[in-house]
Amino acid sequence: MDFLHELDGFFRRIQIDVESRRRADRALNVYNVLSVPKPSKSILAVDKVYFYAKNNATEHRTVRYELVHRQPETAILRRGQPFTFIIRFADGKSFNPGKDILRLQFNLGPSPSIIKHTQGILNVQGDEEELTKESDQWDIRVVGKDADTITLQVQIPVDAPIGIWKLRIFTGATDEPAERLRLYDCPNDIYILFNPWCEDDSVYMESEENGRSKASKLLDEYVLADVGKIWMGAYGTARGREWVFGQYDDATLPVCMFLLEGCGLPHFERANPVVVSRALTKMVNQADGDNGILVGRWDGKYDDGTAPAAWTGSVKIIEDYLTTRRPVKYGQCWVFAGVLTTVCRALGIPARPVSNLVSAHDTNGTFTIDRFFDAKGNALESDPFNPGGETDSIWNFHVWVEAWMARPDLPKGYGGWQAIDATPQERSAGFYQCGPASVEAIRKGQVGLAYDVAFVLASVNADCVNWKEDKTSEIGYVQASCDRYKVGKQILTKKPFVFDTVGQSDTDDITDTYKSSEGSNEERISLLTAVGSSVRAKRFFRYPEKSAEDVIFDLIELERIPIGESFNVIVTLENRSKQVRTINAVLSATTNFYNGVKAHLVRHATATYILQPMAREELKLPVTSRDYMSKLVEYGIMKLCASATVKETNQTWIEEDDFQVIMPSVDIKVVGSKKVGQPLEVTFTFVNVLKMKLTQCKIAFEGPGLTRSDFRDYPDLAPGETLTIKINLIPKFAGEHSLIACFDSKEFTEITGSVKVVTSK
């Protein structure tokens, strides 16, 4: 039976009945022990192996994985570190080093090989008192012996491939031929993970304390923390949304293994976090048709699945994927990033979601986001210079993941945080995968370094260029304007060890790790270094921006509008010349999906104005709540667009501003003793402050250590009506927990709330 078929059987058998939450513990035993004739009592034979999974898990920092606590016991270990187990022999016989053979064989995959580091063979001599071999080798020592048992400690090589390893034990007599050895196939799975606490591991994260190098305390945040935040929204109004990563759930590690099998990554290459993380970006999405975890969708049509904004964390997604063995509908960039962070942390790769506010999607590698207008100032729907017909776009925000690892494949200095992205935007090497791209390489414009540095650099630092049709130009267009500061306004992640359930004090601005200060020589040099590597980009940068004209325009930016309030689109005009100027202006307001695609036109107006010499005027387009309420889409993003042409000079001006309509929140109250094993009463409250009925209402909630992902449906909610839902929860372990809720309806999503709950024993 090949390994993929066996793993598929494993995948089937550990499916989780979410409704009843019962786990089929017997399903974890995929491999059958070989049936062998009962040996003679004079020949050493294995009766059972005890892995003491919980004891080892404590040493390996894996004790919170649910699989460790289920039967049969599952060892979850980190490479580069020893673990201890006991072998019990049959018929009360003890191991005699002089007369007995005891050989351990650790195997990974269907064709294990010592040469490919997918097999380790250890012969127990009986006198091994210390581990003496280098950290990249299998090693063993005898801890103790009793009448019918032997306690062994095995060192896992620091460069061992991650995955589900199996143990085979051969026993026999020294005076018998090898073909007569008895075989015991251990039924227990042995998960081996990356080890960021081990200084020889390529995912090691270090820090200095008192002049000494040691494993960073940041690993408590970037590997062990199972709840975090993902920043979402328009620049100026973005907020961190709580997300349950849930890497310890008993479905997560099996799904990780299934993903690595599904992408066909050879087992020996699973030792390399660079290769593994790249493969994960491909398999978290299903855009290549390879049965990845999530289906992406951005058009607001989610009736045959779950709206991306309705997810509260990764666990429900992973469990649904495990149950159905089909891609889950639906995800968007921040959901892809949440799930990718989960699988990275589960496998031992330090990871954190990172949000780029005002993110460029450069479809043709020019490091510019190009918009084209005809001679009258009307926007064109296509890019005349992109043969594929695709157009560049600007997303209000885009979320990817940073993973920490060494980069021995790159010049020195490019290790550390690497950008990886599971959102299917552009193909890389023929597949929808992205990264790992060294953040330091992005900052320096070193786009020739693997992988996808150019694409991520454009996302954070592309120039935004508006082109106007001009038949006198050699390319048919002239550059009407160029904004060098619009893209990559802020790059945010969660501040370590801070979790603010009310405000945004846990925001960590890491923009300067991706680029130097906007407008600085260093920032321009970095971008132009990248441009210099692309013939196509150099051609676009060859055409200069038109010189400044004599009418100054300014679109007044809006930061946030509470839902239900009216606002104005305002443009100021200043004529700095001594002649009359005739202005043809267009003002509009639209609702937009966060990836820049227009959803609905809200207001549109055109007018001609006579601007006297040295005069200043203000244009105003009022927008009422009645205009936009029924046209809002997820995340409440709106776009203001203003353009103008000066008749006398042919001066053209175009400017846009995105802002976010602010939604109300879910209030959560927790009452009770807050002790492990004792019930807590939780009340979720949401007031419909909108002047419209909300239908198909639902509150989803989740909190590791408190409750698995769950939800409650609710009837239609009339204007001004209060939704109140009460539930009882029983804390499972002591410590600080986060309880997260999300209100969802047909009309509005992305209404959330959270609360901290500290429990004691």
CSV table of N, CA, C and O in Angstrom, one decimal, residues 81-85 104 106 120-124 128-142 152-158:
chain,number,residue,atom,x,y,z
A,81,GLN,N,16.4,17.4,19.1
A,81,GLN,CA,16.2,17.3,20.6
A,81,GLN,C,15.9,15.8,20.9
A,81,GLN,O,15.3,15.1,20.1
A,82,PRO,N,16.4,15.3,22.0
A,82,PRO,CA,16.2,13.9,22.3
A,82,PRO,C,14.8,13.7,22.9
A,82,PRO,O,14.2,14.6,23.5
A,83,PHE,N,14.4,12.4,22.8
A,83,PHE,CA,13.1,12.0,23.5
A,83,PHE,C,13.4,10.7,24.1
A,83,PHE,O,14.2,9.9,23.7
A,84,THR,N,12.5,10.3,25.1
A,84,THR,CA,12.7,9.1,25.9
A,84,THR,C,11.5,8.2,25.7
A,84,THR,O,10.4,8.7,25.7
A,85,PHE,N,11.7,6.9,25.6
A,85,PHE,CA,10.6,5.9,25.5
A,85,PHE,C,11.1,4.6,26.1
A,85,PHE,O,12.3,4.4,26.4
A,104,LEU,N,16.7,-0.4,16.1
A,104,LEU,CA,15.6,0.5,15.8
A,104,LEU,C,15.8,1.2,14.4
A,104,LEU,O,16.8,1.6,14.0
A,106,PHE,N,13.9,4.1,12.2
A,106,PHE,CA,12.9,5.2,12.1
A,106,PHE,C,12.7,5.5,10.6
A,106,PHE,O,13.7,5.8,9.9
A,120,GLY,N,16.5,6.4,9.8
A,120,GLY,CA,17.6,6.4,10.8
A,120,GLY,C,17.6,5.0,11.4
A,120,GLY,O,16.6,4.5,11.8
A,121,ILE,N,18.8,4.4,11.5
A,121,ILE,CA,19.0,3.1,12.0
A,121,ILE,C,19.9,3.2,13.2
A,121,ILE,O,21.0,3.7,13.1
A,122,LEU,N,19.5,2.6,14.3
A,122,LEU,CA,20.2,2.6,15.6
A,122,LEU,C,20.3,1.2,16.1
A,122,LEU,O,19.3,0.6,16.4
A,123,ASN,N,21.5,0.8,16.4
A,123,ASN,CA,21.8,-0.5,17.0
A,123,ASN,C,22.1,-0.3,18.5
A,123,ASN,O,23.0,0.4,18.8
A,124,VAL,N,21.3,-0.9,19.3
A,124,VAL,CA,21.5,-0.8,20.8
A,124,VAL,C,22.5,-1.8,21.2
A,124,VAL,O,22.3,-3.0,21.1
A,128,GLU,N,25.6,2.4,25.9
A,128,GLU,CA,25.6,3.8,25.5
A,128,GLU,C,25.1,4.6,26.7
A,128,GLU,O,23.9,4.6,27.0
A,129,GLU,N,26.0,5.4,27.3
A,129,GLU,CA,25.6,6.2,28.5
A,129,GLU,C,25.3,7.6,28.2
A,129,GLU,O,24.7,8.3,28.9
A,130,GLU,N,25.9,8.1,27.1
A,130,GLU,CA,25.7,9.5,26.7
A,130,GLU,C,25.4,9.6,25.2
A,130,GLU,O,25.8,8.6,24.4
A,131,LEU,N,24.8,10.7,24.8
A,131,LEU,CA,24.6,11.0,23.4
A,131,LEU,C,25.9,11.7,22.9
A,131,LEU,O,26.3,12.7,23.4
A,132,THR,N,26.6,11.1,21.9
A,132,THR,CA,28.0,11.5,21.6
A,132,THR,C,28.1,12.0,20.2
A,132,THR,O,29.1,12.7,19.8
A,133,LYS,N,27.0,11.8,19.4
A,133,LYS,CA,27.2,12.2,17.9
A,133,LYS,C,26.8,13.6,17.7
A,133,LYS,O,26.1,14.3,18.5
A,134,GLU,N,27.1,14.2,16.5
A,134,GLU,CA,26.8,15.5,16.1
A,134,GLU,C,25.2,15.7,16.0
A,134,GLU,O,24.5,14.7,15.9
A,135,SER,N,24.8,16.9,16.1
A,135,SER,CA,23.4,17.2,16.2
A,135,SER,C,22.6,16.8,14.9
A,135,SER,O,21.4,16.7,14.9
A,136,ASP,N,23.3,16.6,13.8
A,136,ASP,CA,22.7,16.2,12.6
A,136,ASP,C,22.6,14.7,12.3
A,136,ASP,O,22.4,14.3,11.2
A,137,GLN,N,22.9,14.0,13.4
A,137,GLN,CA,22.9,12.5,13.3
A,137,GLN,C,21.9,11.9,14.3
A,137,GLN,O,21.7,12.5,15.4
A,138,TRP,N,21.4,10.7,14.0
A,138,TRP,CA,20.6,10.0,14.9
A,138,TRP,C,21.6,9.4,16.0
A,138,TRP,O,22.7,9.0,15.7
A,139,ASP,N,21.1,9.4,17.2
A,139,ASP,CA,22.0,8.9,18.3
A,139,ASP,C,21.1,8.3,19.3
A,139,ASP,O,19.9,8.6,19.4
A,140,ILE,N,21.7,7.4,20.2
A,140,ILE,CA,20.9,6.7,21.2
A,140,ILE,C,21.7,6.5,22.4
A,140,ILE,O,22.9,6.4,22.4
A,141,ARG,N,21.0,6.5,23.6
A,141,ARG,CA,21.7,6.1,24.8
A,141,ARG,C,20.7,5.3,25.7
A,141,ARG,O,19.5,5.5,25.6
A,142,VAL,N,21.2,4.4,26.5
A,142,VAL,CA,20.4,3.6,27.4
A,142,VAL,C,20.3,4.4,28.7
A,142,VAL,O,21.2,4.7,29.4
A,152,LEU,N,15.1,4.0,26.7
A,152,LEU,CA,16.1,4.6,25.7
A,152,LEU,C,15.8,6.1,25.5
A,152,LEU,O,14.7,6.5,25.6
A,153,GLN,N,16.9,6.8,25.2
A,153,GLN,CA,16.8,8.2,24.7
A,153,GLN,C,17.4,8.3,23.3
A,153,GLN,O,18.5,7.9,23.1
A,154,VAL,N,16.6,8.8,22.4
A,154,VAL,CA,17.0,9.0,21.0
A,154,VAL,C,17.1,10.4,20.7
A,154,VAL,O,16.2,11.2,21.0
A,155,GLN,N,18.2,10.8,20.0
A,155,GLN,CA,18.4,12.1,19.5
A,155,GLN,C,17.9,12.2,18.1
A,155,GLN,O,18.3,11.4,17.2
A,156,ILE,N,17.0,13.1,17.8
A,156,ILE,CA,16.5,13.4,16.4
A,156,ILE,C,17.4,14.3,15.7
A,156,ILE,O,17.7,15.4,16.3
A,157,PRO,N,17.9,14.0,14.5
A,157,PRO,CA,18.8,14.9,13.8
A,157,PRO,C,18.1,16.3,13.6
A,157,PRO,O,16.9,16.4,13.4
A,158,VAL,N,18.9,17.3,13.7
A,158,VAL,CA,18.4,18.7,13.7
A,158,VAL,C,17.9,19.0,12.2
A,158,VAL,O,17.2,20.0,12.0
